Backbone as numpy.savetxt, mean C-alpha at the origin, in Angstrom:
# Nx Ny Nz CAx CAy CAz Cx Cy Cz
-8.89 0.38 -20.95 -9.40 1.79 -20.90 -10.85 1.14 -21.52
-11.49 2.21 -20.88 -12.94 1.47 -21.29 -13.85 1.39 -19.96
-13.15 1.08 -19.76 -13.61 0.18 -18.18 -13.77 1.09 -17.26
-14.81 1.30 -16.01 -15.62 1.72 -15.11 -15.47 1.60 -14.11
-14.43 0.33 -14.22 -13.52 -0.26 -12.62 -12.97 0.74 -12.36
-12.35 1.47 -10.80 -11.49 2.43 -10.64 -10.12 0.85 -9.93
-8.88 1.55 -10.44 -7.93 0.95 -10.30 -7.18 1.79 -9.01
-6.52 1.11 -8.18 -5.70 1.84 -6.87 -4.26 1.65 -7.05
-4.10 2.71 -6.99 -3.07 3.88 -7.90 -1.56 4.44 -6.73
-0.99 3.44 -6.60 0.83 4.00 -5.74 1.32 4.46 -7.09
1.73 5.45 -6.81 3.48 5.64 -7.72 3.93 5.42 -6.26
5.73 5.29 -6.40 6.53 5.58 -5.82 7.74 6.32 -5.82
7.46 7.31 -6.40 8.53 7.86 -7.47 9.98 7.72 -7.11
10.51 7.53 -5.96 12.21 6.80 -5.52 11.82 5.90 -6.32
11.11 4.77 -6.51 11.94 2.97 -6.26 10.99 2.92 -8.24
12.27 3.04 -8.83 12.62 2.48 -10.72 12.66 0.84 -10.16
11.89 0.25 -10.25 12.32 -1.18 -10.18 11.55 -0.93 -8.98
11.32 -0.53 -7.95 10.90 -1.79 -6.25 12.59 -1.48 -5.86
13.48 -1.51 -5.88 14.39 -2.17 -5.52 14.88 -0.94 -4.57
14.15 0.32 -4.29 14.97 1.35 -3.66 13.55 1.68 -2.38
12.85 1.48 -2.96 11.95 1.38 -1.67 12.38 1.15 -0.87
11.58 1.58 0.62 12.46 1.52 1.72 11.29 1.87 2.73
11.22 1.57 3.91 9.99 1.64 4.59 9.96 3.32 5.09
8.30 4.23 4.65 8.48 5.36 4.81 8.99 5.95 3.73
9.38 4.99 2.34 8.94 6.24 0.56 8.26 6.71 0.94
8.21 8.22 0.63 6.97 9.48 0.06 6.32 7.83 -0.81
5.15 8.34 -1.56 3.85 7.80 -2.63 3.31 8.68 -2.48
2.29 8.24 -3.80 1.75 9.56 -4.38 -0.01 7.64 -4.25
-0.85 7.90 -3.88 -2.37 7.71 -3.60 -3.63 8.03 -4.80
-3.92 7.20 -4.43 -4.82 7.25 -5.58 -5.66 6.18 -6.37
-7.34 6.59 -6.15 -8.26 5.27 -7.05 -8.32 6.69 -7.93
-8.13 5.33 -9.80 -9.47 6.40 -10.98 -9.64 4.91 -12.06
-9.85 6.04 -13.01 -10.19 5.07 -14.14 -9.43 5.49 -15.08
-8.51 4.69 -15.78 -7.69 4.61 -16.64 -8.28 5.76 -18.23
-7.42 6.94 -18.34 -8.64 7.11 -19.80 -7.73 7.07 -20.71
-6.19 6.83 -20.73 -4.88 6.95 -21.54 -3.97 5.88 -21.35
-3.49 4.59 -22.23 -2.49 4.39 -21.95 -1.64 4.31 -23.19
-0.01 3.88 -23.03 1.42 3.92 -24.15 2.09 3.49 -23.50
2.22 2.34 -23.96 3.75 1.77 -23.66 5.02 2.24 -25.23
6.57 1.95 -25.23 7.24 1.72 -25.37 8.47 1.16 -25.06
9.35 1.46 -25.74 11.33 0.00 -26.15 11.61 1.11 -27.10
11.92 2.39 -26.50 13.00 2.97 -27.28 14.45 2.72 -27.53
15.14 1.92 -26.17 17.12 1.43 -26.28 17.16 0.49 -24.63
17.64 -0.06 -25.22 18.70 -1.37 -24.88 17.64 -2.74 -24.35
16.28 -2.48 -24.73 15.52 -3.58 -23.74 14.29 -2.71 -23.25
14.56 -0.99 -22.57 14.13 -0.56 -21.15 12.79 -0.27 -22.08
10.90 -1.08 -20.86 10.41 -1.00 -21.25 9.63 0.24 -21.35
8.96 1.24 -21.47 8.35 1.68 -20.10 6.66 2.17 -20.62
6.04 2.76 -19.26 4.59 2.62 -19.52 3.89 4.08 -19.28
3.14 4.74 -19.62 2.42 5.84 -19.72 1.17 5.71 -19.39
0.45 6.35 -18.26 -0.76 5.91 -18.52 -1.29 7.66 -18.37
-2.72 7.89 -18.09 -3.48 8.77 -16.62 -4.25 8.16 -17.44
-5.21 9.17 -15.35 -6.29 8.39 -15.07 -7.07 9.72 -14.81
-8.51 9.53 -14.56 -8.82 10.47 -13.67 -9.65 10.41 -12.65
-8.80 10.80 -11.27 -9.29 10.36 -10.15 -10.68 10.55 -9.96
-11.13 9.12 -8.88 -12.50 9.60 -8.63 -12.58 9.37 -7.19
-11.51 10.12 -6.42 -11.83 9.76 -5.01 -10.74 11.24 -5.18
-9.89 11.61 -3.14 -8.83 12.85 -3.58 -7.41 11.81 -3.98
-6.46 12.93 -3.93 -5.18 12.31 -4.38 -4.25 12.21 -2.89
-3.91 11.58 -2.78 -3.53 11.70 -1.24 -1.60 11.78 -1.24
-0.94 11.79 -0.42 0.55 11.98 -0.42 0.77 11.02 1.34
1.27 10.01 0.61 1.68 9.27 2.17 2.82 8.11 2.20
2.84 7.57 2.38 4.42 6.83 3.00 4.31 5.12 2.96
5.18 4.48 2.48 4.85 3.06 1.80 5.27 2.17 3.25
5.07 1.29 3.82 5.51 0.19 4.73 5.79 -1.27 3.82
5.16 -0.90 2.87 6.06 -2.15 2.62 6.38 -1.91 1.39
8.02 -2.40 0.52 7.44 -1.56 -1.12 7.36 -3.06 -2.90
7.64 -3.10 -3.10 7.09 -3.85 -4.14 8.26 -4.96 -4.69
9.26 -5.45 -3.22 10.22 -5.93 -3.95 10.00 -7.17 -2.48
9.33 -7.09 -1.40 9.24 -7.52 -0.45 8.17 -9.01 -0.36
8.71 -10.03 0.02 8.57 -11.08 -0.41 7.93 -11.24 1.33
7.06 -11.88 1.29 6.34 -12.54 2.07 5.82 -13.70 2.97
6.44 -14.96 3.79 5.13 -15.73 4.02 5.35 -16.30 5.26
5.54 -15.10 5.91 5.21 -15.72 7.69 4.32 -14.11 8.37
3.47 -14.37 9.74 3.19 -13.37 10.07 3.65 -12.36 10.19
4.10 -10.54 10.23 5.20 -9.99 10.41 4.38 -8.21 10.13
5.04 -8.01 11.95 4.68 -6.73 12.07 5.39 -5.86 11.30
5.51 -5.36 10.49 6.38 -3.56 10.21 6.60 -2.96 10.88
7.75 -1.57 11.01 8.26 -1.03 11.48 7.60 -0.39 11.99
7.32 0.74 12.63 6.40 2.01 12.78 7.19 3.32 11.96
6.02 4.29 11.56 6.25 5.15 11.52 5.91 6.12 11.46
6.92 7.75 12.26 6.83 8.32 14.04 6.36 9.49 12.43
4.48 9.68 12.36 3.90 11.07 12.54 5.20 12.57 12.52
5.77 12.54 14.00 5.73 12.80 14.70 5.02 14.62 15.29
3.40 14.36 15.42 2.35 14.72 15.90 2.06 14.26 17.31
2.24 14.01 17.78 2.05 13.78 19.53 0.98 13.36 19.32
-0.47 14.01 19.08 -1.69 13.65 19.61 -2.23 13.07 18.42
-1.12 12.80 17.38 -2.03 11.92 15.96 -3.06 13.69 15.05
-3.87 12.82 14.45 -4.55 12.97 13.34 -5.59 13.24 13.48
-6.75 14.23 13.31 -7.94 13.46 13.25 -8.91 13.58 12.14
-8.46 13.57 10.88 -9.15 13.88 9.79 -9.48 12.64 8.94
-8.60 11.74 9.52 -8.30 10.09 8.90 -7.58 9.87 8.89
-7.31 9.00 7.33 -6.49 8.63 6.65 -7.18 7.09 5.48
-5.84 7.15 4.41 -6.36 5.68 3.44 -4.91 5.20 3.40
-5.82 3.81 3.04 -4.71 2.98 3.13 -4.50 1.43 1.36
-4.00 2.04 1.70 -3.97 1.23 -0.16 -2.84 -0.05 0.01
-3.47 -1.39 -0.02 -3.51 -2.72 0.14 -3.09 -3.36 -1.39
-2.49 -3.45 -1.74 -1.77 -4.01 -3.15 -1.26 -6.06 -3.51
-1.37 -7.01 -3.62 -1.06 -8.25 -3.75 -0.67 -8.33 -5.23
1.14 -7.74 -5.30 0.86 -8.17 -6.09 1.78 -9.35 -7.12
1.77 -10.24 -6.68 2.40 -11.80 -7.15 2.27 -12.79 -5.70
1.38 -13.88 -6.61 2.03 -15.11 -5.12 2.78 -15.83 -5.88
2.68 -16.50 -5.14 3.95 -17.94 -5.17 3.70 -18.98 -4.53
5.08 -19.54 -4.18 4.88 -20.92 -3.79 3.81 -21.78 -4.18
3.33 -22.43 -2.67 1.53 -23.21 -3.43 0.25 -22.72 -2.14
-0.84 -23.37 -2.41 -1.61 -23.50 -2.20 -1.81 -21.96 -1.42
-2.24 -21.16 -1.88 -1.57 -19.71 -1.28 -3.49 -19.70 -0.59
-4.18 -19.63 0.77 -5.32 -20.11 0.94 -5.80 -18.66 1.81
-4.85 -16.95 1.87 -4.90 -17.00 2.81 -3.98 -15.31 2.89
-4.62 -14.02 2.82 -3.59 -13.25 3.55 -3.72 -11.82 3.77
-3.96 -11.83 4.74 -4.70 -10.40 5.80 -3.62 -9.42 5.84
-4.32 -8.05 5.20 -2.61 -7.08 5.02 -3.16 -5.92 6.29
-3.05 -5.60 6.78 -3.55 -4.60 7.64 -2.22 -3.41 7.70
-3.56 -1.92 8.25 -2.90 -0.78 8.48 -3.10 -0.73 10.28
-2.28 -0.13 10.37 -2.50 -0.18 12.66 -1.87 1.03 12.67
-2.35 1.56 14.24 -2.06 2.75 14.25 -1.37 2.59 15.78
-0.81 3.52 16.53 -0.85 3.16 18.04 -0.09 5.39 18.63
-0.56 5.30 20.28 -0.29 6.73 20.34 1.29 6.42 20.65
2.06 5.39 21.39 3.42 5.49 21.81 4.21 4.23 21.84
3.86 3.51 20.26 4.97 2.62 19.99 5.30 1.29 21.06
4.65 1.67 22.05 5.01 0.10 22.85 4.95 -1.33 22.09
3.94 -1.40 21.75 3.16 -3.17 21.99 1.97 -3.04 22.00
0.94 -1.27 21.85 -0.33 -1.41 22.12 -1.22 -1.33 21.14
-1.40 -1.80 20.03 -2.17 -1.80 18.70 -2.96 -2.11 18.09
-3.06 -0.85 17.67 -5.22 -1.10 17.18 -5.57 -1.42 15.35
-6.02 -2.01 14.92 -6.22 -1.92 13.20 -7.02 -0.03 13.31
-6.92 -0.40 11.97 -7.43 0.77 10.44 -7.29 0.47 9.99
-7.07 0.05 9.08 -7.47 -0.72 7.99 -7.39 -1.89 7.67
-8.50 -3.22 7.39 -7.69 -4.60 6.94 -8.33 -5.08 4.91
-7.16 -5.39 5.08 -7.79 -6.05 3.88 -7.35 -8.04 3.41
-8.41 -8.84 3.31 -8.22 -10.39 3.78 -8.43 -10.77 1.67
-7.04 -11.01 1.04 -7.53 -11.95 -0.15 -7.15 -12.87 -0.57
-7.64 -13.22 -1.14 -6.49 -15.38 -1.66 -5.96 -14.48 -2.91
-5.91 -13.78 -3.81 -5.56 -13.94 -4.83 -4.55 -12.51 -4.69
-3.74 -11.91 -6.21 -2.99 -10.88 -6.40 -4.81 -10.01 -6.75
-4.10 -9.01 -5.78 -5.45 -7.26 -6.45 -4.95 -6.41 -5.30
-5.74 -5.41 -5.32 -5.75 -4.36 -4.82 -6.51 -3.73 -3.78
-6.45 -3.01 -2.66 -7.90 -2.72 -1.84 -7.43 -1.04 -1.43
-8.37 -0.39 -1.85 -8.24 1.40 -1.45 -9.86 1.23 -0.11
-8.59 1.50 1.27 -9.76 2.06 2.13 -9.69 2.94 2.82
-10.29 4.23 3.10 -10.10 5.20 4.11 -11.85 5.65 5.34
-10.72 6.10 5.40 -11.56 6.06 7.19 -11.79 7.76 8.01
-12.41 7.88 8.58 -12.70 8.95 9.39 -11.80 9.32 10.96
-12.19 10.29 11.64 -11.89 9.97 12.78 -10.06 10.51 13.43
-9.62 9.96 14.68 -8.23 9.77 14.70 -7.08 9.41 14.57
-5.81 9.71 14.58 -5.27 8.72 13.59 -3.75 8.69 14.23
-3.21 8.08 14.96 -2.89 8.14 16.01 -1.22 8.52 15.00
-0.04 8.92 16.68 0.92 9.48 16.12 1.94 8.39 14.78
1.97 7.04 14.89 2.24 6.12 14.75 1.88 5.24 13.88
1.84 4.68 13.02 1.28 4.32 11.76 2.37 2.72 12.28
1.82 1.28 11.24 2.34 -0.03 10.71 1.74 -0.24 9.63
2.21 -1.55 8.69 1.26 -2.30 8.47 1.69 -3.80 9.23
1.12 -4.31 8.91 1.70 -6.34 8.96 0.85 -6.75 8.24
0.90 -8.52 8.24 1.21 -8.94 6.95 0.31 -10.70 8.27
-0.42 -11.13 8.35 -0.86 -11.95 8.83 -1.85 -13.26 8.08
-1.98 -14.41 8.33 -2.75 -14.98 7.97 -2.93 -15.16 6.70
-1.06 -16.24 6.87 -0.27 -16.13 5.24 -1.16 -17.41 5.38
-1.96 -18.27 4.59 -1.77 -19.45 4.88 -1.98 -20.31 3.78
-1.60 -21.52 3.74 -1.57 -22.43 2.55 -0.41 -23.14 2.08
-0.26 -24.33 1.58 0.78 -24.95 1.54 2.38 -24.57 1.98
2.54 -24.01 0.74 4.07 -22.83 1.30 3.92 -21.98 0.15
3.47 -21.16 0.58 2.33 -19.69 0.19 3.42 -18.46 0.51
3.62 -17.97 -0.68 5.21 -16.77 -0.63 3.44 -15.64 -1.62
3.72 -14.43 -0.75 2.96 -13.33 -1.52 4.03 -12.22 -1.34
4.18 -11.21 -2.43 4.52 -9.94 -3.02 3.42 -8.89 -2.62
4.27 -7.45 -1.42 3.24 -6.98 -1.70 3.35 -5.09 -1.00
2.71 -4.26 -1.67 2.71 -3.10 -1.02 1.63 -2.45 0.00
2.25 -2.29 0.65 0.96 -1.28 1.32 1.15 0.02 1.83
0.60 1.03 1.63 1.13 2.03 1.38 0.14 2.99 2.73
0.41 3.99 3.31 -0.40 5.06 3.72 -0.52 6.64 4.20
-1.68 6.89 3.33 -1.94 8.63 4.11 -2.64 9.37 5.32
-1.90 10.15 5.79 -3.29 10.89 6.77 -3.42 11.71 6.05
-5.13 11.85 6.66 -5.97 12.85 5.66 -5.13 14.03 6.31
-5.37 15.61 5.57 -5.58 16.90 5.92 -4.32 17.31 6.82
-3.05 16.56 6.48 -1.15 17.08 6.96 -0.25 16.66 5.67
0.33 17.26 5.98 1.46 16.82 4.67 2.37 16.10 5.45
2.53 15.12 4.89 3.80 14.07 5.68 4.69 15.01 5.67
């Protein structure tokens, strides 16, 4: 509280504890400043948290490409998500990249990307990229055409024996999911 630094917020309503997140799960995406925060432990050791935030950009509804339980230590291209819109969309999009945990030894770098393709046949182009050496989050938006298929990729996972947990989400702007 009291910070003026925006948080990258990705809420996945169908994912209590991250156990049920699958590629393509619906999510809510925003960037904002936390205005209130409270925790409680009402029964049986279950801790709940609630916070309010003042959103500083748009509130987007998107899809996950990797969920919070995904542990990665190699380069991987995720499963494509089909928008069903053959010509793609023209109002751009927003990506959320979260590195929620790092393990192993000596993580020196990890690169997360959102890519798009017209045909889902191997010709992919980068839409957004985030490279980091530690836990953290990034929100990147763009304008222009987003082709029919999108996917998340993890690459350049480098270090002695690196392992990272990530969340990657993407929302098209100006269309319903």
